[in-house]
Short mmCIF file of C-alpha atoms and ligand atoms in Angstrom, two decimals:
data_model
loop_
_atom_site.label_atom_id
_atom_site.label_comp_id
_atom_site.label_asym_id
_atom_site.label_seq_id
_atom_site.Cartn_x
_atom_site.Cartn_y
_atom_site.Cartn_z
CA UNK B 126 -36.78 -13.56 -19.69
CA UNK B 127 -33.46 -15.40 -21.07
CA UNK B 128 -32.57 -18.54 -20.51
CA UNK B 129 -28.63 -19.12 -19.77
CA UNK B 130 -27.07 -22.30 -19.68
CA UNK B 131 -23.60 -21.93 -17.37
CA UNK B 132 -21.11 -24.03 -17.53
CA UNK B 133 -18.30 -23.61 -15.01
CA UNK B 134 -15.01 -25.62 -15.64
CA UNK B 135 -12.19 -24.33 -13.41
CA UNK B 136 -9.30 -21.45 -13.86
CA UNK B 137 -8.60 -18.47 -11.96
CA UNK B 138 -11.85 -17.35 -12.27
CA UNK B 139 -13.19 -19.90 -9.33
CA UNK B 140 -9.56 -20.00 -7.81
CA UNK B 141 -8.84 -17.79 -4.30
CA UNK B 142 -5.71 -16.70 -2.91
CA UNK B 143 -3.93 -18.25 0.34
CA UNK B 144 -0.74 -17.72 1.44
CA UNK B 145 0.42 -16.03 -1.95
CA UNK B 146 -0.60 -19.25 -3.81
CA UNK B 147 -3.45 -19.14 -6.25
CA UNK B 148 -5.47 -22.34 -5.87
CA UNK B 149 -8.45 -24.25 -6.89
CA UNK B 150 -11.17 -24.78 -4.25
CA UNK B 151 -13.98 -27.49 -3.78
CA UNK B 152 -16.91 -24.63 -4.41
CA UNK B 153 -17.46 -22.49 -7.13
CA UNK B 154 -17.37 -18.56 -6.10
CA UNK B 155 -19.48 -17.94 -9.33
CA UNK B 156 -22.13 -20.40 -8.31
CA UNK B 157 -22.64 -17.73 -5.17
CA UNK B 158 -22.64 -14.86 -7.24
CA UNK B 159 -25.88 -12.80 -7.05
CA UNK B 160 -26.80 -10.64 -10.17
CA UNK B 161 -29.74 -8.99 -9.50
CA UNK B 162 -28.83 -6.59 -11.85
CA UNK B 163 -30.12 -9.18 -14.13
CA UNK B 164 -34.00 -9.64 -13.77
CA UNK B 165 -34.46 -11.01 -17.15
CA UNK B 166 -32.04 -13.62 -17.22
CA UNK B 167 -32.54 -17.14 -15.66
CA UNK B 168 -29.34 -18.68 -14.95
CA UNK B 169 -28.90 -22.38 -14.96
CA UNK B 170 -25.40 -23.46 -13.67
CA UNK B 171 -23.69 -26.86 -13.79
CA UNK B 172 -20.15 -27.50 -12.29
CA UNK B 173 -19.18 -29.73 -15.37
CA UNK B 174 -15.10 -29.71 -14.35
CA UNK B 175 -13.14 -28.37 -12.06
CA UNK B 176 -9.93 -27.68 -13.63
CA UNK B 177 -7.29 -25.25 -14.00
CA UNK B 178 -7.06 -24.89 -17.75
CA UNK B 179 -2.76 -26.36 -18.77
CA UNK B 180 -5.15 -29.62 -17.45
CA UNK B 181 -7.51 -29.26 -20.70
CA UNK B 182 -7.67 -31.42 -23.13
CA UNK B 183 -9.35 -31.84 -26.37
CA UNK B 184 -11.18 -35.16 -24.62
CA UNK B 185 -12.66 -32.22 -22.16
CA UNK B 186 -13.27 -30.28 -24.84
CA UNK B 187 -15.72 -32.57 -26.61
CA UNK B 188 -17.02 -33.13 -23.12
CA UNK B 189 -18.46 -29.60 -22.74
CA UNK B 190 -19.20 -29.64 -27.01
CA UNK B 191 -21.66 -32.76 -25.80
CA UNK B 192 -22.90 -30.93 -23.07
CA UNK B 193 -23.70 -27.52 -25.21
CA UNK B 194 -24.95 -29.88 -27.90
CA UNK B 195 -27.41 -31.98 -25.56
CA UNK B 196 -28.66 -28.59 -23.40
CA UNK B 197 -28.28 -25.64 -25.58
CA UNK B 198 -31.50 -26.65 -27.88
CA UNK B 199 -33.75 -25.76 -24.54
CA UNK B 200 -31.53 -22.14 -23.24
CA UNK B 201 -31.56 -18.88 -25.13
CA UNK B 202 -27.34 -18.87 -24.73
CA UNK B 203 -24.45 -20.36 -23.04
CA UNK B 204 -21.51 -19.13 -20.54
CA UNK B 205 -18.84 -21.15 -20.31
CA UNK B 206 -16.56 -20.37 -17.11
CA UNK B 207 -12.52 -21.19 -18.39
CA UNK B 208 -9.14 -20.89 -17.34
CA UNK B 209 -7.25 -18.30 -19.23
CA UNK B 210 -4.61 -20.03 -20.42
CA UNK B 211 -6.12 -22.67 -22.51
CA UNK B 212 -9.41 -20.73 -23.32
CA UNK B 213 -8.75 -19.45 -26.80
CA UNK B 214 -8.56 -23.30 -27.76
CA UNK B 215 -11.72 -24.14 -26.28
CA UNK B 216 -13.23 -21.37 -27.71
CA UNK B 217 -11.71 -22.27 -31.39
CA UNK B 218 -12.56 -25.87 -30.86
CA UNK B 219 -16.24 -24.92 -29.86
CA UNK B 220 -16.18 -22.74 -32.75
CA UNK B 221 -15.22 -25.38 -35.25
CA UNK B 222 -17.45 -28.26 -34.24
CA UNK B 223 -21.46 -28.32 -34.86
CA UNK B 224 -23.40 -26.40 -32.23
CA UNK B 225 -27.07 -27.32 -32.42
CA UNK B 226 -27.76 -23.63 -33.52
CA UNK B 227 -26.80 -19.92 -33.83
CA UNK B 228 -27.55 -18.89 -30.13
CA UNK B 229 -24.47 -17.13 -28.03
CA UNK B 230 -21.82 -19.26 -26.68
CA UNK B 231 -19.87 -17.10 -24.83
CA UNK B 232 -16.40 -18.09 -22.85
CA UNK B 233 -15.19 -15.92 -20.34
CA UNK B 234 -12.26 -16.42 -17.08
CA UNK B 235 -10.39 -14.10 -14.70
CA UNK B 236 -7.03 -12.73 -14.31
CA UNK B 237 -7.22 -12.46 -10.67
CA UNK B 238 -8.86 -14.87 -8.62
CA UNK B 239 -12.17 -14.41 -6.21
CA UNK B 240 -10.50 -12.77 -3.34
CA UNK B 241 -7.50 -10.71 -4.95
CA UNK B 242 -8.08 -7.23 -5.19
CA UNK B 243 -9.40 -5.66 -7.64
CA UNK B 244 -10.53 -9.51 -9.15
CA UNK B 245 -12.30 -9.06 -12.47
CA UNK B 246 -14.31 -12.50 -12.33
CA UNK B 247 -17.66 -11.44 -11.19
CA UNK B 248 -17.16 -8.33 -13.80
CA UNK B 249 -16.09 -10.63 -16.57
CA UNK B 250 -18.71 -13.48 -15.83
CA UNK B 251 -21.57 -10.56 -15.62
CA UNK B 252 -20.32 -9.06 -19.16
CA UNK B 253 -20.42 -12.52 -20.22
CA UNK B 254 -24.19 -13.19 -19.61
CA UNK B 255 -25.14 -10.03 -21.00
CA UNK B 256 -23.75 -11.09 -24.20
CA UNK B 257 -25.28 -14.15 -24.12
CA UNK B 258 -28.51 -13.11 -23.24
CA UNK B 259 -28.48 -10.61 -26.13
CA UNK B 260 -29.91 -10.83 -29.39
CA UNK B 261 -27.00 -9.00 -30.93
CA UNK B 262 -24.64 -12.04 -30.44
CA UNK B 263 -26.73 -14.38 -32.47
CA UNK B 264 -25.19 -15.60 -35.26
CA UNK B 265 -21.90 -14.34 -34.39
CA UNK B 266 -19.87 -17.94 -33.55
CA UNK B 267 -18.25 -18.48 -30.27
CA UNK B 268 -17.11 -15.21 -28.61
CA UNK B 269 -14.71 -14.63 -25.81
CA UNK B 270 -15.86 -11.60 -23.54
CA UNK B 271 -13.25 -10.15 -21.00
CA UNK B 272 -12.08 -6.69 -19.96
CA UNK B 273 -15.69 -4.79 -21.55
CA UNK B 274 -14.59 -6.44 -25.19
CA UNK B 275 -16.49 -9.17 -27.21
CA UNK B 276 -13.51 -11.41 -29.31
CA UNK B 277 -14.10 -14.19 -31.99
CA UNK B 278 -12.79 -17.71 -30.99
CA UNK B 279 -11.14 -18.02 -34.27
CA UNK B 280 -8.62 -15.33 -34.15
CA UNK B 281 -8.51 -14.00 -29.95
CA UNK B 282 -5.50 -14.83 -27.93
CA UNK B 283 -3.92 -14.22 -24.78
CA UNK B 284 -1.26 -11.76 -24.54
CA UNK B 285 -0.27 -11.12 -21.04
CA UNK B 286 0.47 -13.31 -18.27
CA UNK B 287 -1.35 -11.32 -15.51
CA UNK B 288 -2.73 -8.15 -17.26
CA UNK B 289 -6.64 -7.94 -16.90
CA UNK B 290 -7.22 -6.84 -20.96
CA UNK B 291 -4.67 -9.85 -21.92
CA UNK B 292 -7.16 -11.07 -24.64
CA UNK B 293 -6.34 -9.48 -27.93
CA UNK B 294 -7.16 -9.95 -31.74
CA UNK B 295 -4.48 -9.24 -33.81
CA UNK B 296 -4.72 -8.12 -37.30
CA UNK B 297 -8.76 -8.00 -36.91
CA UNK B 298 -9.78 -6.13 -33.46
CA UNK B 299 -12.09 -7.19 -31.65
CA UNK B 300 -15.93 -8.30 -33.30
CA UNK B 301 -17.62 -5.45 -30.46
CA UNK B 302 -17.38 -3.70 -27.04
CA UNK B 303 -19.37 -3.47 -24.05
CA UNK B 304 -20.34 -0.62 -22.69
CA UNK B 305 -22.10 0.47 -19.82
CA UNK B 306 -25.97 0.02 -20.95
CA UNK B 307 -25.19 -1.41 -24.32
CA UNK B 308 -23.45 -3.71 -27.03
CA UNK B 309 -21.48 -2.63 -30.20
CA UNK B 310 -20.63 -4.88 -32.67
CA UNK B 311 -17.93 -3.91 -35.69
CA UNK B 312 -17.95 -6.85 -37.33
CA UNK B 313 -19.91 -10.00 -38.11
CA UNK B 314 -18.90 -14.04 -38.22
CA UNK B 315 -17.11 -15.54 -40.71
CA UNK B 316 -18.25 -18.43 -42.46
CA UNK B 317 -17.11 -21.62 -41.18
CA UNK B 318 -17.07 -25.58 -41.97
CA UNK B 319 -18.41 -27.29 -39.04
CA UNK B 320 -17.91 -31.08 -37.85
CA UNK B 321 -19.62 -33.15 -35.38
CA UNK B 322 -17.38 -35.66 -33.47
CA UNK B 323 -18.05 -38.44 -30.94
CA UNK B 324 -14.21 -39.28 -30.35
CA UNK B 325 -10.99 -36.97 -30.86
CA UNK B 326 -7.59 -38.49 -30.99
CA UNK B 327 -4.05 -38.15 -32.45
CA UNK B 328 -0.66 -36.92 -31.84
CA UNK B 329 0.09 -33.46 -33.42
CA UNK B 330 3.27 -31.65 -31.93
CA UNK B 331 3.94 -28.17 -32.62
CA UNK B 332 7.89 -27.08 -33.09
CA UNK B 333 8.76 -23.31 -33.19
CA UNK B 334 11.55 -22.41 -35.83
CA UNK B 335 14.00 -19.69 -34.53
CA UNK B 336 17.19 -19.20 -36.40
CA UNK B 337 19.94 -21.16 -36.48
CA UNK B 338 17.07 -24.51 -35.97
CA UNK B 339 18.36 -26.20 -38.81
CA UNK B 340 17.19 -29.99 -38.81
CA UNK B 341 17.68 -29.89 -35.11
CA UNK B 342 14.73 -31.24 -33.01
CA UNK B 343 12.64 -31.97 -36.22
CA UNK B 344 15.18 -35.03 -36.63
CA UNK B 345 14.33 -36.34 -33.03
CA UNK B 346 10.35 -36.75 -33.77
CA UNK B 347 9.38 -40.27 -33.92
CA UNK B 348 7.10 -40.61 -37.34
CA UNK B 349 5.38 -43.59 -36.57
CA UNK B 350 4.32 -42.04 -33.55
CA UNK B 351 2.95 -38.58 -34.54
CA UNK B 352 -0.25 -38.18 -36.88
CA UNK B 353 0.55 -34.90 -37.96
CA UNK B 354 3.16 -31.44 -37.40
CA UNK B 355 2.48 -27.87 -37.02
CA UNK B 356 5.39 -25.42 -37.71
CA UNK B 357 5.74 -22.08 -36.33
CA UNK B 358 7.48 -20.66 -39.22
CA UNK B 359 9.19 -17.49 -39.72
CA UNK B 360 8.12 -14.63 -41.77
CA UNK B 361 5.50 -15.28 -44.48
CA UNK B 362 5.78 -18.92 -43.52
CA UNK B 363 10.03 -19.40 -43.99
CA UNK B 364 12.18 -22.19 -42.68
CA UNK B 365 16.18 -22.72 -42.21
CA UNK B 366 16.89 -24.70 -45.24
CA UNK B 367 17.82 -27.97 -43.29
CA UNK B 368 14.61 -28.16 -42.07
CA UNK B 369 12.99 -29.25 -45.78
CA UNK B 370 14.43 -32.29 -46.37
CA UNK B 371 13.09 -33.29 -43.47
CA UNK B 372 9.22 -32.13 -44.03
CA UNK B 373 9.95 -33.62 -47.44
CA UNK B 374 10.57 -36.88 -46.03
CA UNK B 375 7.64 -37.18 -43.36
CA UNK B 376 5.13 -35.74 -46.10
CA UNK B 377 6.20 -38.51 -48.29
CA UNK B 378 5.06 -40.82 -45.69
CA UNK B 379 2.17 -39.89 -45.19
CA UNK B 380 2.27 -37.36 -42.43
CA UNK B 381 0.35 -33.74 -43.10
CA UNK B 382 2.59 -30.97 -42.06
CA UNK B 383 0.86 -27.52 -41.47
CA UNK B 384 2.46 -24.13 -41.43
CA UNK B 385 1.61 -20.91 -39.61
CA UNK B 386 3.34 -17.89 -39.07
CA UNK B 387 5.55 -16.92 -35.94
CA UNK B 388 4.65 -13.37 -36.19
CA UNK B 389 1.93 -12.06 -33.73
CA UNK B 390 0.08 -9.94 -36.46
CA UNK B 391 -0.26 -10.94 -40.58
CA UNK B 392 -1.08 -13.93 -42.97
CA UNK B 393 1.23 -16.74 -43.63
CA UNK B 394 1.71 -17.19 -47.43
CA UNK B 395 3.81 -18.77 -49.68
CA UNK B 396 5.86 -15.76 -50.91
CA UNK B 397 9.88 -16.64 -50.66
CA UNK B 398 11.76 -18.86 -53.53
CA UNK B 399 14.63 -18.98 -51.97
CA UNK B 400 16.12 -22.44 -50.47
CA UNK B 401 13.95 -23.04 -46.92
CA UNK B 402 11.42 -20.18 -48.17
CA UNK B 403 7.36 -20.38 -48.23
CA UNK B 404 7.33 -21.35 -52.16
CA UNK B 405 9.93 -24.28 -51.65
CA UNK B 406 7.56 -25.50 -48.12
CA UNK B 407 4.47 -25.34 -50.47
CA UNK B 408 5.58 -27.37 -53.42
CA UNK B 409 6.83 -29.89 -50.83
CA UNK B 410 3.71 -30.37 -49.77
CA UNK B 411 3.40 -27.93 -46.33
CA UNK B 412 0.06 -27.05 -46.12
CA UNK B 413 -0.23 -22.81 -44.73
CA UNK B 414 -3.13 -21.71 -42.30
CA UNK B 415 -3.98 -18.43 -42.62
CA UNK B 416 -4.29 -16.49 -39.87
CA UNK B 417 -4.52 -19.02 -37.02
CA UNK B 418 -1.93 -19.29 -34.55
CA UNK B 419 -0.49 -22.21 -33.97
CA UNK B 420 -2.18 -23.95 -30.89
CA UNK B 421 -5.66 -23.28 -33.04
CA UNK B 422 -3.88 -24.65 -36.01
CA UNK B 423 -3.19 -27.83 -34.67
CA UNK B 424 -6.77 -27.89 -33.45
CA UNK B 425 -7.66 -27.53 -36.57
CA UNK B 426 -5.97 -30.14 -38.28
CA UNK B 427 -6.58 -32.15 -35.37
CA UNK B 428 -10.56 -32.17 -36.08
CA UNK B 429 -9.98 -32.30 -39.64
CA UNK B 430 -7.76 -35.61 -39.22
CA UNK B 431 -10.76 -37.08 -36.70
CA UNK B 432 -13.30 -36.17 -39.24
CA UNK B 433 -12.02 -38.55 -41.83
CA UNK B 434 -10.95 -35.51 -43.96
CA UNK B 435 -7.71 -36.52 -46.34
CA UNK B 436 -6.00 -36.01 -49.61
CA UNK B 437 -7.44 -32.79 -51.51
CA UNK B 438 -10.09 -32.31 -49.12
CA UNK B 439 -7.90 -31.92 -46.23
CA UNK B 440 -5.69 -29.59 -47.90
CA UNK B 441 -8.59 -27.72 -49.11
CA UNK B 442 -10.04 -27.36 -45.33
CA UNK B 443 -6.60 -26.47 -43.68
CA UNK B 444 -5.72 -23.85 -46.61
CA UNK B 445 -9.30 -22.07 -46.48
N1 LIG W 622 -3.54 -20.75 -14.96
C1 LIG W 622 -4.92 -20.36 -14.92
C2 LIG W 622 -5.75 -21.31 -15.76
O1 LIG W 622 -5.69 -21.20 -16.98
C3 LIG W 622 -5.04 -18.99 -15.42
C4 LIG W 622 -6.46 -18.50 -15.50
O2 LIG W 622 -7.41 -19.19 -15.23
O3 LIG W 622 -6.58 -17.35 -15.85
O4 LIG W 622 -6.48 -22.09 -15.21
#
């Protein structure tokens, strides 16, 4: 018997339909949901929030990190029940932060909510506690399980705004399928620095660059009030050349600036010499994430910034 810790905080996935309008309700149709399919898992549930997920934050975030970090010690795994929207950054910020052990944490949500048809939450939140009652997802991180496939938090995203298979892993594929009876895994976890936090704080915007951006709404942040930037660059990790001067100026005071890529698939790198180009951004001091895109970026740096991390060591953590 397996021992699953649930943790339900909101999203489509306990939402219902009335009157053409999606909504949140006061109970929890997953707390009703009967899987007798699985004999050999115990569920334990808590309603920890109730929120549809553009109202997370990283404060709830460390919420359910303290929760997972108090209760998972005593459950084989963990479900966590999420709005779509917001999940991959939950999942990335779960990911990134010091979970007691190795057991499954496993986030799932719904495209369509409880009384749509064809709704996919009782689907998704079964496929969910099968991978976190099996021993094949130790060891594996955080996953994200929707539409039959198993993602890792660090690179999944959402794709689609109502499609049911909207999570996608670009570059990578997914870590592993579900099938009917089984599990498949491809690929195994990466390693990963890991922080525990009792607070999380700061200001980090993230501006898109699109061409023609020039200085434009770089020169209408407020430095003193912002603790860090993330750009969405273009390319390999490219700016308009007006935009430098600029990062050049808020580096010098202080302010880490972080670069990812605007493209949905590839590695930002420091490849361009040209005026505005990657190598130019790098010897200024922009700092390029590989891989992440940039909501998880400024996660990243976020944590970083609340862990005390600076100087080398900061660069060191953001470029690794
Ligand atoms: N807007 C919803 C939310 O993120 C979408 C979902 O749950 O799938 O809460």
């Amino acid at each position: 018997m397996k021992k699953i810790l649930v943790i339900h905080t909101g999203g489509t996935i306990s939402m219902h339909e009335a009157d053409g309008q999606i909504l949140p309700g006061d109970v929890n149709p997953m707390t009703h949901v009967q899987l007798t399919r699985f004999d050999n898992i115990e569920i334990s549930s808590i309603d920890l929030l109730n929120l549809p997920s553009p109202h997370i934050t990283p404060q709830h975030m460390l919420i359910i990190y303290q929760e997972l970090k108090q209760k998972l010690p005593y459950f084989d795994g963990a479900v966590i029940t999420h709005g779509t929207d917001t999940l991959e950054e939950t999942a990335y910020f779960l990911d990134t932060l010091a979970l007691p052990d190795d057991k499954p944490v496993v986030l799932t949500g719904a495209m369509r909510s409880s009384n749509e048809l064809g709704s996919d939450g009782v689907y998704n939140y079964r496929s969910a506690l099968r991978v976190a009652a099996d021993d094949k997802a130790v060891g594996k991180g955080v996953l994200v399980v929707m539409n039959d496939e198993i993602h890792a938090a660090k690179y999944v995203t959402k794709t689609h705004t109502t499609n049911v298979s909207t999570f996608q892993t670009p570059t990578h594929g997914p870590l592993g399928l579900l099938t009917k009876h089984d599990s498949l895994y491809f690929q195994t976890a990466e390693a990963r620095v890991r922080f525990d936090l009792s607070e999380i704080k700061g200001t980090i915007p993230i501006i898109k660059a699109y061409a023609g951006m020039g200085a434009g709404i770089l020169v209408l942040l407020d430095s003193e009030r912002i603790d860090g930037l993330v750009i969405e660059a273009l390319g390999a990790g490219n700016l308009p050349p007006d935009a430098v001067p600029y990062l050049t100026d808020l580096i010098a005071k202080g302010t880490p600036v972080i670069l990812v890529s605007r493209c949905f698939n590839g590695i930002a790198e420091a490849v361009y010499g040209y005026e505005g180009g990657g190598v130019a951004l790098a010897k200024a001091g922009v700092m390029f994430v590989k891989e992440l895109n940039s909501q998880k970026a400024r996660l990243k740096l976020l944590i970083a910034l609340n862990s005390g991390l600076t100087g080398q060591a900061l660069k060191t953590y953001i470029e690794g």
